[in-house]
Amino acid sequence: MEMLAMSHVAKRFGEKQVLRDVTFRVPEHTVFGFAGKNGAGKTTAMKLILGLLASDSGEILVNGMPVRYGNTETNRLVGYLPDVPEFYSYMTPREYLRFCGEIAGMASKDIRIRSEELLSLVGLANENYRIRGFSRGMKQRLGIAQALFGRPKLLICDEPASALDPAGRKELLDILADAKEQTTVLFSTHILSDAEHICDEVAFLHEGKIVLQGPVAKVRSMRKAAPMRLELERPEDVQILLSAFPRLTVVRRCMLMLEECERLPDLLRFLADRRISILRMERGEASLEDLFMEVVGK
């Protein structure tokens, strides 16, 4: 079942066309990466899904229900984590989640049980001091707990890990990967390695248009063969190889890169015939970042 569907959605601000005929589908209980450079239109698309902006054309469905600008019933199905979540800093995590539950009209027992579930999920079960003392990563984790509090069918996260250090990013991404057992996750990012780390499916947004989308494994397979890297033992052998294979690229002093991998047998034969010593030869794994640069560079 599709939890989110955007069909031919467009949005313009004055003379600037921000989104152009955007169409994608997010299956239920998946992590869907909405990837693109800063300014590509990711945040605008999320505001349209939340009914905070009106689209110029197209249709948006959440769990089969149409999204309406300004007064949409679909928001009761959605949890949202902005890129910089804000809290009442004088509260503790449990006090803040209790506050959220009371606003939603939940019973005290349900609030207490749900708070403990989520604080455990995001690794804050033992943090009882005021939010003002939290790091950026801890605030992001509390933001996920708040966004999941009402058991949404769709969790939207806008650049959730962009300002975190590597350890904090990994912790947050692992939480989102676990969250798909409870909900469907849509998260935007300009860090394509993050999408590669946890996503089941991904869509590339470039200049307001979807330029590529699909399951991560299938999308990665679309990339042409990754280049071969070759490290030589002697610097003087570099020029010998370059004279015979001018399409080789010098990466650094004794490191060369071969883009035309169909020429690898000829290269190996050349090395063997001239007894040129090599220290290392490897082919890099195709990445979403490499593929994205190929697609947008066309």
PDB file of C-alpha atoms in Angstrom:
ATOM      1  CA  MET A   1       0.000   0.000   0.000  1.00  0.00           C
ATOM      2  CA  GLU A   2       1.178   3.554  -0.761  1.00  0.00           C
ATOM      3  CA  MET A   3       1.327   5.773   2.301  1.00  0.00           C
ATOM      4  CA  LEU A   4       2.203   8.909   0.315  1.00  0.00           C
ATOM      5  CA  ALA A   5       1.638   9.790  -3.332  1.00  0.00           C
ATOM      6  CA  MET A   6       2.551  13.024  -5.102  1.00  0.00           C
ATOM      7  CA  SER A   7       1.245  13.297  -8.663  1.00  0.00           C
ATOM      8  CA  HIS A   8       2.329  16.050 -11.094  1.00  0.00           C
ATOM      9  CA  VAL A   9       2.803  18.614  -8.317  1.00  0.00           C
ATOM     10  CA  ALA A  10       4.085  22.075  -9.232  1.00  0.00           C
ATOM     11  CA  LYS A  11       4.819  25.135  -7.113  1.00  0.00           C
ATOM     12  CA  ARG A  12       5.985  28.613  -8.062  1.00  0.00           C
ATOM     13  CA  PHE A  13       7.005  31.576  -5.899  1.00  0.00           C
ATOM     14  CA  GLY A  14       6.805  34.670  -8.058  1.00  0.00           C
ATOM     15  CA  GLU A  15       9.135  34.196 -10.997  1.00  0.00           C
ATOM     16  CA  LYS A  16      10.852  31.151  -9.480  1.00  0.00           C
ATOM     17  CA  GLN A  17       9.518  27.709 -10.378  1.00  0.00           C
ATOM     18  CA  VAL A  18      10.427  25.654  -7.302  1.00  0.00           C
ATOM     19  CA  LEU A  19       8.743  22.324  -8.145  1.00  0.00           C
ATOM     20  CA  ARG A  20       8.046  21.028 -11.649  1.00  0.00           C
ATOM     21  CA  ASP A  21       5.703  18.084 -12.258  1.00  0.00           C
ATOM     22  CA  VAL A  22       6.917  16.177  -9.165  1.00  0.00           C
ATOM     23  CA  THR A  23       5.613  12.607  -9.004  1.00  0.00           C
ATOM     24  CA  PHE A  24       6.683   9.869  -6.584  1.00  0.00           C
ATOM     25  CA  ARG A  25       5.173   7.187  -4.350  1.00  0.00           C
ATOM     26  CA  VAL A  26       6.190   6.068  -0.856  1.00  0.00           C
ATOM     27  CA  PRO A  27       5.226   2.470   0.059  1.00  0.00           C
ATOM     28  CA  GLU A  28       4.027   1.716   3.584  1.00  0.00           C
ATOM     29  CA  HIS A  29       6.640   0.798   6.220  1.00  0.00           C
ATOM     30  CA  THR A  30       9.632   1.898   4.192  1.00  0.00           C
ATOM     31  CA  VAL A  31      12.305   4.538   4.658  1.00  0.00           C
ATOM     32  CA  PHE A  32      12.124   6.808   1.623  1.00  0.00           C
ATOM     33  CA  GLY A  33      14.951   9.231   0.940  1.00  0.00           C
ATOM     34  CA  PHE A  34      14.142  12.532  -0.731  1.00  0.00           C
ATOM     35  CA  ALA A  35      17.598  13.580  -1.847  1.00  0.00           C
ATOM     36  CA  GLY A  36      18.913  16.698  -3.507  1.00  0.00           C
ATOM     37  CA  LYS A  37      21.182  19.692  -3.170  1.00  0.00           C
ATOM     38  CA  ASN A  38      20.299  22.640  -0.951  1.00  0.00           C
ATOM     39  CA  GLY A  39      17.648  24.718  -2.713  1.00  0.00           C
ATOM     40  CA  ALA A  40      16.388  21.827  -4.837  1.00  0.00           C
ATOM     41  CA  GLY A  41      12.831  22.160  -3.456  1.00  0.00           C
ATOM     42  CA  LYS A  42      12.793  19.446  -0.773  1.00  0.00           C
ATOM     43  CA  THR A  43      11.452  21.619   2.061  1.00  0.00           C
ATOM     44  CA  THR A  44       8.801  23.145  -0.211  1.00  0.00           C
ATOM     45  CA  ALA A  45       7.572  19.651  -1.118  1.00  0.00           C
ATOM     46  CA  MET A  46       7.323  18.714   2.561  1.00  0.00           C
ATOM     47  CA  LYS A  47       5.357  21.871   3.379  1.00  0.00           C
ATOM     48  CA  LEU A  48       2.935  20.946   0.600  1.00  0.00           C
ATOM     49  CA  ILE A  49       2.512  17.461   2.093  1.00  0.00           C
ATOM     50  CA  LEU A  50       1.767  19.064   5.469  1.00  0.00           C
ATOM     51  CA  GLY A  51      -0.788  21.441   3.945  1.00  0.00           C
ATOM     52  CA  LEU A  52       1.258  24.485   4.945  1.00  0.00           C
ATOM     53  CA  LEU A  53       1.468  25.630   1.326  1.00  0.00           C
ATOM     54  CA  ALA A  54      -0.968  25.346  -1.564  1.00  0.00           C
ATOM     55  CA  SER A  55       0.298  23.641  -4.705  1.00  0.00           C
ATOM     56  CA  ASP A  56      -0.261  25.272  -8.087  1.00  0.00           C
ATOM     57  CA  SER A  57      -1.233  21.970  -9.671  1.00  0.00           C
ATOM     58  CA  GLY A  58      -1.210  18.242  -9.029  1.00  0.00           C
ATOM     59  CA  GLU A  59      -2.484  16.032  -6.223  1.00  0.00           C
ATOM     60  CA  ILE A  60      -1.046  14.813  -2.911  1.00  0.00           C
ATOM     61  CA  LEU A  61      -2.501  11.798  -1.082  1.00  0.00           C
ATOM     62  CA  VAL A  62      -1.618  10.581   2.417  1.00  0.00           C
ATOM     63  CA  ASN A  63      -2.946   7.082   3.110  1.00  0.00           C
ATOM     64  CA  GLY A  64      -5.308   7.563   0.173  1.00  0.00           C
ATOM     65  CA  MET A  65      -6.723  10.848   1.524  1.00  0.00           C
ATOM     66  CA  PRO A  66      -6.209  14.157  -0.347  1.00  0.00           C
ATOM     67  CA  VAL A  67      -4.136  16.871   1.313  1.00  0.00           C
ATOM     68  CA  ARG A  68      -5.927  20.237   1.569  1.00  0.00           C
ATOM     69  CA  TYR A  69      -4.121  23.496   2.143  1.00  0.00           C
ATOM     70  CA  GLY A  70      -4.712  25.108   5.530  1.00  0.00           C
ATOM     71  CA  ASN A  71      -7.141  22.561   6.948  1.00  0.00           C
ATOM     72  CA  THR A  72      -6.128  19.033   6.150  1.00  0.00           C
ATOM     73  CA  GLU A  73      -7.403  15.970   8.006  1.00  0.00           C
ATOM     74  CA  THR A  74      -4.370  14.049   6.812  1.00  0.00           C
ATOM     75  CA  ASN A  75      -2.133  15.815   9.344  1.00  0.00           C
ATOM     76  CA  ARG A  76      -3.541  13.628  12.098  1.00  0.00           C
ATOM     77  CA  LEU A  77      -1.743  10.786  10.309  1.00  0.00           C
ATOM     78  CA  VAL A  78       1.579  12.651  10.063  1.00  0.00           C
ATOM     79  CA  GLY A  79       4.455  13.274  12.459  1.00  0.00           C
ATOM     80  CA  TYR A  80       6.921  16.008  11.555  1.00  0.00           C
ATOM     81  CA  LEU A  81      10.517  16.689  12.573  1.00  0.00           C
ATOM     82  CA  PRO A  82      11.919  20.012  11.268  1.00  0.00           C
ATOM     83  CA  ASP A  83      15.624  20.459  10.700  1.00  0.00           C
ATOM     84  CA  VAL A  84      15.900  22.542  13.899  1.00  0.00           C
ATOM     85  CA  PRO A  85      13.260  21.391  16.425  1.00  0.00           C
ATOM     86  CA  GLU A  86      12.361  23.788  19.241  1.00  0.00           C
ATOM     87  CA  PHE A  87      11.355  22.874  22.802  1.00  0.00           C
ATOM     88  CA  TYR A  88      10.536  24.468  26.133  1.00  0.00           C
ATOM     89  CA  SER A  89      14.069  24.333  27.475  1.00  0.00           C
ATOM     90  CA  TYR A  90      13.059  24.362  31.155  1.00  0.00           C
ATOM     91  CA  MET A  91      11.283  20.998  30.779  1.00  0.00           C
ATOM     92  CA  THR A  92      12.760  17.511  31.060  1.00  0.00           C
ATOM     93  CA  PRO A  93      12.123  15.052  28.206  1.00  0.00           C
ATOM     94  CA  ARG A  94       9.320  13.338  30.133  1.00  0.00           C
ATOM     95  CA  GLU A  95       7.702  16.645  31.029  1.00  0.00           C
ATOM     96  CA  TYR A  96       7.790  17.731  27.402  1.00  0.00           C
ATOM     97  CA  LEU A  97       6.282  14.478  26.108  1.00  0.00           C
ATOM     98  CA  ARG A  98       3.609  14.615  28.826  1.00  0.00           C
ATOM     99  CA  PHE A  99       2.803  18.150  27.676  1.00  0.00           C
ATOM    100  CA  CYS A 100       2.449  16.896  24.075  1.00  0.00           C
ATOM    101  CA  GLY A 101       0.199  14.043  25.197  1.00  0.00           C
ATOM    102  CA  GLU A 102      -2.028  16.333  27.227  1.00  0.00           C
ATOM    103  CA  ILE A 103      -2.475  18.670  24.269  1.00  0.00           C
ATOM    104  CA  ALA A 104      -3.559  15.636  22.229  1.00  0.00           C
ATOM    105  CA  GLY A 105      -6.082  14.648  24.931  1.00  0.00           C
ATOM    106  CA  MET A 106      -4.419  11.353  25.837  1.00  0.00           C
ATOM    107  CA  ALA A 107      -5.036   9.640  29.176  1.00  0.00           C
ATOM    108  CA  SER A 108      -2.268   9.967  31.801  1.00  0.00           C
ATOM    109  CA  LYS A 109      -1.519   6.227  31.781  1.00  0.00           C
ATOM    110  CA  ASP A 110      -1.209   6.160  27.987  1.00  0.00           C
ATOM    111  CA  ILE A 111       1.059   9.215  28.072  1.00  0.00           C
ATOM    112  CA  ARG A 112       3.349   7.567  30.607  1.00  0.00           C
ATOM    113  CA  ILE A 113       3.560   4.262  28.723  1.00  0.00           C
ATOM    114  CA  ARG A 114       4.113   5.914  25.339  1.00  0.00           C
ATOM    115  CA  SER A 115       6.746   8.285  26.759  1.00  0.00           C
ATOM    116  CA  GLU A 116       8.802   5.414  28.141  1.00  0.00           C
ATOM    117  CA  GLU A 117       8.518   3.466  24.866  1.00  0.00           C
ATOM    118  CA  LEU A 118       9.777   6.367  22.806  1.00  0.00           C
ATOM    119  CA  LEU A 119      12.484   7.575  25.178  1.00  0.00           C
ATOM    120  CA  SER A 120      13.852   4.044  25.116  1.00  0.00           C
ATOM    121  CA  LEU A 121      13.664   3.951  21.302  1.00  0.00           C
ATOM    122  CA  VAL A 122      15.641   7.196  20.924  1.00  0.00           C
ATOM    123  CA  GLY A 123      18.129   6.461  23.701  1.00  0.00           C
ATOM    124  CA  LEU A 124      16.967   9.112  26.182  1.00  0.00           C
ATOM    125  CA  ALA A 125      15.384   6.893  28.842  1.00  0.00           C
ATOM    126  CA  ASN A 126      18.032   7.831  31.423  1.00  0.00           C
ATOM    127  CA  GLU A 127      18.205  11.563  30.633  1.00  0.00           C
ATOM    128  CA  ASN A 128      16.242  13.361  33.345  1.00  0.00           C
ATOM    129  CA  TYR A 129      17.751  16.855  33.257  1.00  0.00           C
ATOM    130  CA  ARG A 130      16.449  19.980  31.518  1.00  0.00           C
ATOM    131  CA  ILE A 131      16.365  20.159  27.722  1.00  0.00           C
ATOM    132  CA  ARG A 132      18.438  23.371  27.833  1.00  0.00           C
ATOM    133  CA  GLY A 133      21.457  21.165  28.569  1.00  0.00           C
ATOM    134  CA  PHE A 134      20.888  18.851  25.600  1.00  0.00           C
ATOM    135  CA  SER A 135      23.278  18.604  22.683  1.00  0.00           C
ATOM    136  CA  ARG A 136      22.023  19.096  19.106  1.00  0.00           C
ATOM    137  CA  GLY A 137      21.909  15.342  18.615  1.00  0.00           C
ATOM    138  CA  MET A 138      19.898  14.771  21.796  1.00  0.00           C
ATOM    139  CA  LYS A 139      17.394  17.423  20.714  1.00  0.00           C
ATOM    140  CA  GLN A 140      17.015  15.700  17.333  1.00  0.00           C
ATOM    141  CA  ARG A 141      16.351  12.402  19.097  1.00  0.00           C
ATOM    142  CA  LEU A 142      13.767  14.016  21.370  1.00  0.00           C
ATOM    143  CA  GLY A 143      12.222  15.566  18.257  1.00  0.00           C
ATOM    144  CA  ILE A 144      11.781  12.102  16.761  1.00  0.00           C
ATOM    145  CA  ALA A 145      10.127  10.910  19.980  1.00  0.00           C
ATOM    146  CA  GLN A 146       7.727  13.866  19.866  1.00  0.00           C
ATOM    147  CA  ALA A 147       6.970  13.296  16.164  1.00  0.00           C
ATOM    148  CA  LEU A 148       6.194   9.618  16.812  1.00  0.00           C
ATOM    149  CA  PHE A 149       4.153  10.262  19.961  1.00  0.00           C
ATOM    150  CA  GLY A 150       0.741  10.118  18.297  1.00  0.00           C
ATOM    151  CA  ARG A 151       1.612   6.926  16.390  1.00  0.00           C
ATOM    152  CA  PRO A 152       1.584   8.602  12.954  1.00  0.00           C
ATOM    153  CA  LYS A 153       1.318   6.544   9.800  1.00  0.00           C
ATOM    154  CA  LEU A 154       3.839   8.857   8.105  1.00  0.00           C
ATOM    155  CA  LEU A 155       6.919  10.423   9.719  1.00  0.00           C
ATOM    156  CA  ILE A 156       8.407  13.372   7.787  1.00  0.00           C
ATOM    157  CA  CYS A 157      11.930  14.494   8.677  1.00  0.00           C
ATOM    158  CA  ASP A 158      13.454  17.556   7.034  1.00  0.00           C
ATOM    159  CA  GLU A 159      17.273  17.296   6.909  1.00  0.00           C
ATOM    160  CA  PRO A 160      17.335  15.583  10.348  1.00  0.00           C
ATOM    161  CA  ALA A 161      21.073  14.821  10.410  1.00  0.00           C
ATOM    162  CA  SER A 162      22.593  17.696   8.438  1.00  0.00           C
ATOM    163  CA  ALA A 163      24.154  19.517  11.409  1.00  0.00           C
ATOM    164  CA  LEU A 164      25.246  16.477  13.430  1.00  0.00           C
ATOM    165  CA  ASP A 165      28.718  15.018  13.808  1.00  0.00           C
ATOM    166  CA  PRO A 166      29.367  11.540  12.288  1.00  0.00           C
ATOM    167  CA  ALA A 167      28.526   9.680  15.521  1.00  0.00           C
ATOM    168  CA  GLY A 168      25.333  11.679  16.040  1.00  0.00           C
ATOM    169  CA  ARG A 169      24.269  11.168  12.417  1.00  0.00           C
ATOM    170  CA  LYS A 170      24.721   7.405  12.679  1.00  0.00           C
ATOM    171  CA  GLU A 171      22.698   7.262  15.910  1.00  0.00           C
ATOM    172  CA  LEU A 172      19.880   9.297  14.383  1.00  0.00           C
ATOM    173  CA  LEU A 173      19.797   7.297  11.144  1.00  0.00           C
ATOM    174  CA  ASP A 174      19.688   4.028  13.084  1.00  0.00           C
ATOM    175  CA  ILE A 175      16.682   5.351  15.010  1.00  0.00           C
ATOM    176  CA  LEU A 176      14.894   6.223  11.760  1.00  0.00           C
ATOM    177  CA  ALA A 177      15.656   2.769  10.364  1.00  0.00           C
ATOM    178  CA  ASP A 178      14.106   1.188  13.476  1.00  0.00           C
ATOM    179  CA  ALA A 179      11.106   3.544  13.297  1.00  0.00           C
ATOM    180  CA  LYS A 180       9.841   1.999  10.056  1.00  0.00           C
ATOM    181  CA  GLU A 181       8.522  -0.910  12.136  1.00  0.00           C
ATOM    182  CA  GLN A 182       5.998   1.593  13.542  1.00  0.00           C
ATOM    183  CA  THR A 183       5.496   3.971  10.636  1.00  0.00           C
ATOM    184  CA  THR A 184       6.565   5.046   7.145  1.00  0.00           C
ATOM    185  CA  VAL A 185       9.537   7.412   7.052  1.00  0.00           C
ATOM    186  CA  LEU A 186      10.124  10.167   4.493  1.00  0.00           C
ATOM    187  CA  PHE A 187      13.279  12.134   5.092  1.00  0.00           C
ATOM    188  CA  SER A 188      15.007  14.744   3.016  1.00  0.00           C
ATOM    189  CA  THR A 189      18.754  15.050   2.827  1.00  0.00           C
ATOM    190  CA  HIS A 190      21.540  16.541   0.761  1.00  0.00           C
ATOM    191  CA  ILE A 191      23.954  13.981   2.262  1.00  0.00           C
ATOM    192  CA  LEU A 192      23.488  11.067  -0.115  1.00  0.00           C
ATOM    193  CA  SER A 193      25.514   8.648   1.983  1.00  0.00           C
ATOM    194  CA  ASP A 194      22.795   9.022   4.656  1.00  0.00           C
ATOM    195  CA  ALA A 195      20.124   7.960   2.176  1.00  0.00           C
ATOM    196  CA  GLU A 196      22.290   5.062   1.081  1.00  0.00           C
ATOM    197  CA  HIS A 197      22.739   3.965   4.689  1.00  0.00           C
ATOM    198  CA  ILE A 198      19.095   3.390   5.638  1.00  0.00           C
ATOM    199  CA  CYS A 199      16.737   3.953   2.706  1.00  0.00           C
ATOM    200  CA  ASP A 200      14.664   1.309   0.963  1.00  0.00           C
ATOM    201  CA  GLU A 201      13.819   3.713  -1.854  1.00  0.00           C
ATOM    202  CA  VAL A 202      15.109   7.087  -2.974  1.00  0.00           C
ATOM    203  CA  ALA A 203      14.121   9.955  -5.260  1.00  0.00           C
ATOM    204  CA  PHE A 204      16.617  12.491  -6.593  1.00  0.00           C
ATOM    205  CA  LEU A 205      15.275  16.046  -6.818  1.00  0.00           C
ATOM    206  CA  HIS A 206      17.203  18.481  -9.011  1.00  0.00           C
ATOM    207  CA  GLU A 207      16.086  21.991  -9.929  1.00  0.00           C
ATOM    208  CA  GLY A 208      12.536  21.165  -8.864  1.00  0.00           C
ATOM    209  CA  LYS A 209      12.235  17.933 -10.867  1.00  0.00           C
ATOM    210  CA  ILE A 210      12.536  14.253  -9.974  1.00  0.00           C
ATOM    211  CA  VAL A 211      15.432  13.087 -12.131  1.00  0.00           C
ATOM    212  CA  LEU A 212      15.684   9.512 -10.834  1.00  0.00           C
ATOM    213  CA  GLN A 213      13.838   7.326  -8.352  1.00  0.00           C
ATOM    214  CA  GLY A 214      13.388   3.723  -7.288  1.00  0.00           C
ATOM    215  CA  PRO A 215      14.661   1.096  -4.823  1.00  0.00           C
ATOM    216  CA  VAL A 216      18.183   1.921  -3.670  1.00  0.00           C
ATOM    217  CA  ALA A 217      19.680  -1.330  -4.980  1.00  0.00           C
ATOM    218  CA  LYS A 218      18.109  -0.807  -8.403  1.00  0.00           C
ATOM    219  CA  VAL A 219      19.135   2.856  -8.564  1.00  0.00           C
ATOM    220  CA  ARG A 220      22.735   2.008  -7.680  1.00  0.00           C
ATOM    221  CA  SER A 221      22.818  -0.642 -10.408  1.00  0.00           C
ATOM    222  CA  MET A 222      22.038   2.065 -12.987  1.00  0.00           C
ATOM    223  CA  ARG A 223      25.442   3.638 -12.510  1.00  0.00           C
ATOM    224  CA  LYS A 224      28.098   2.823 -15.032  1.00  0.00           C
ATOM    225  CA  ALA A 225      30.953   0.620 -13.825  1.00  0.00           C
ATOM    226  CA  ALA A 226      32.939   2.216 -11.036  1.00  0.00           C
ATOM    227  CA  PRO A 227      36.468   3.274 -12.050  1.00  0.00           C
ATOM    228  CA  MET A 228      39.480   1.117 -11.298  1.00  0.00           C
ATOM    229  CA  ARG A 229      42.231   2.559  -9.105  1.00  0.00           C
ATOM    230  CA  LEU A 230      45.803   1.405  -9.565  1.00  0.00           C
ATOM    231  CA  GLU A 231      48.713   2.233  -7.256  1.00  0.00           C
ATOM    232  CA  LEU A 232      52.209   1.724  -8.631  1.00  0.00           C
ATOM    233  CA  GLU A 233      55.361   1.032  -6.647  1.00  0.00           C
ATOM    234  CA  ARG A 234      57.691   3.300  -8.649  1.00  0.00           C
ATOM    235  CA  PRO A 235      56.831   6.909  -9.634  1.00  0.00           C
ATOM    236  CA  GLU A 236      58.780   6.610 -12.878  1.00  0.00           C
ATOM    237  CA  ASP A 237      56.329   3.943 -14.113  1.00  0.00           C
ATOM    238  CA  VAL A 238      53.470   6.463 -14.080  1.00  0.00           C
ATOM    239  CA  GLN A 239      54.661   8.183 -17.260  1.00  0.00           C
ATOM    240  CA  ILE A 240      55.189   4.833 -18.982  1.00  0.00           C
ATOM    241  CA  LEU A 241      51.543   3.926 -18.374  1.00  0.00           C
ATOM    242  CA  LEU A 242      50.263   7.373 -19.329  1.00  0.00           C
ATOM    243  CA  SER A 243      52.054   7.221 -22.666  1.00  0.00           C
ATOM    244  CA  ALA A 244      50.350   3.912 -23.505  1.00  0.00           C
ATOM    245  CA  PHE A 245      46.958   4.677 -21.917  1.00  0.00           C
ATOM    246  CA  PRO A 246      46.344   8.448 -22.227  1.00  0.00           C
ATOM    247  CA  ARG A 247      42.818   8.137 -20.770  1.00  0.00           C
ATOM    248  CA  LEU A 248      44.260   7.228 -17.381  1.00  0.00           C
ATOM    249  CA  THR A 249      43.868   9.937 -14.729  1.00  0.00           C
ATOM    250  CA  VAL A 250      46.522  10.728 -12.127  1.00  0.00           C
ATOM    251  CA  VAL A 251      44.874  10.800  -8.697  1.00  0.00           C
ATOM    252  CA  ARG A 252      48.073  11.411  -6.770  1.00  0.00           C
ATOM    253  CA  ARG A 253      51.805  10.667  -7.092  1.00  0.00           C
ATOM    254  CA  CYS A 254      51.635   6.914  -7.803  1.00  0.00           C
ATOM    255  CA  MET A 255      47.855   6.463  -7.981  1.00  0.00           C
ATOM    256  CA  LEU A 256      46.062   6.230 -11.330  1.00  0.00           C
ATOM    257  CA  MET A 257      42.382   5.849 -12.185  1.00  0.00           C
ATOM    258  CA  LEU A 258      40.990   3.962 -15.158  1.00  0.00           C
ATOM    259  CA  GLU A 259      37.455   4.986 -16.193  1.00  0.00           C
ATOM    260  CA  GLU A 260      37.289   2.700 -19.247  1.00  0.00           C
ATOM    261  CA  CYS A 261      37.195  -0.621 -17.417  1.00  0.00           C
ATOM    262  CA  GLU A 262      36.828  -2.547 -20.692  1.00  0.00           C
ATOM    263  CA  ARG A 263      40.500  -1.733 -21.255  1.00  0.00           C
ATOM    264  CA  LEU A 264      41.554  -3.454 -18.049  1.00  0.00           C
ATOM    265  CA  PRO A 265      42.771  -6.673 -19.762  1.00  0.00           C
ATOM    266  CA  ASP A 266      45.040  -4.596 -22.040  1.00  0.00           C
ATOM    267  CA  LEU A 267      46.351  -2.676 -19.042  1.00  0.00           C
ATOM    268  CA  LEU A 268      47.127  -5.837 -17.073  1.00  0.00           C
ATOM    269  CA  ARG A 269      48.901  -7.366 -20.064  1.00  0.00           C
ATOM    270  CA  PHE A 270      50.974  -4.196 -20.465  1.00  0.00           C
ATOM    271  CA  LEU A 271      51.960  -4.277 -16.769  1.00  0.00           C
ATOM    272  CA  ALA A 272      52.969  -7.935 -16.952  1.00  0.00           C
ATOM    273  CA  ASP A 273      54.985  -7.584 -20.157  1.00  0.00           C
ATOM    274  CA  ARG A 274      57.026  -4.724 -18.698  1.00  0.00           C
ATOM    275  CA  ARG A 275      57.230  -6.148 -15.181  1.00  0.00           C
ATOM    276  CA  ILE A 276      55.771  -2.978 -13.676  1.00  0.00           C
ATOM    277  CA  SER A 277      55.191  -3.501  -9.970  1.00  0.00           C
ATOM    278  CA  ILE A 278      51.840  -2.572  -8.476  1.00  0.00           C
ATOM    279  CA  LEU A 279      51.000  -2.133  -4.815  1.00  0.00           C
ATOM    280  CA  ARG A 280      47.236  -2.122  -5.073  1.00  0.00           C
ATOM    281  CA  MET A 281      44.392  -2.417  -7.547  1.00  0.00           C
ATOM    282  CA  GLU A 282      40.775  -1.913  -6.575  1.00  0.00           C
ATOM    283  CA  ARG A 283      37.403  -0.988  -7.971  1.00  0.00           C
ATOM    284  CA  GLY A 284      35.334   1.391  -5.883  1.00  0.00           C
ATOM    285  CA  GLU A 285      31.748   0.523  -5.013  1.00  0.00           C
ATOM    286  CA  ALA A 286      29.105   2.487  -6.923  1.00  0.00           C
ATOM    287  CA  SER A 287      27.541   5.102  -4.642  1.00  0.00           C
ATOM    288  CA  LEU A 288      24.376   7.209  -4.779  1.00  0.00           C
ATOM    289  CA  GLU A 289      26.517  10.343  -4.673  1.00  0.00           C
ATOM    290  CA  ASP A 290      28.436   9.290  -7.798  1.00  0.00           C
ATOM    291  CA  LEU A 291      25.196   8.413  -9.558  1.00  0.00           C
ATOM    292  CA  PHE A 292      23.562  11.705  -8.585  1.00  0.00           C
ATOM    293  CA  MET A 293      26.492  13.665  -9.995  1.00  0.00           C
ATOM    294  CA  GLU A 294      26.263  11.686 -13.239  1.00  0.00           C
ATOM    295  CA  VAL A 295      22.519  12.347 -13.547  1.00  0.00           C
ATOM    296  CA  VAL A 296      22.546  16.072 -12.769  1.00  0.00           C
ATOM    297  CA  GLY A 297      25.643  16.578 -14.887  1.00  0.00           C
ATOM    298  CA  LYS A 298      23.870  15.540 -18.060  1.00  0.00           C
TER     299      LYS A 298
END
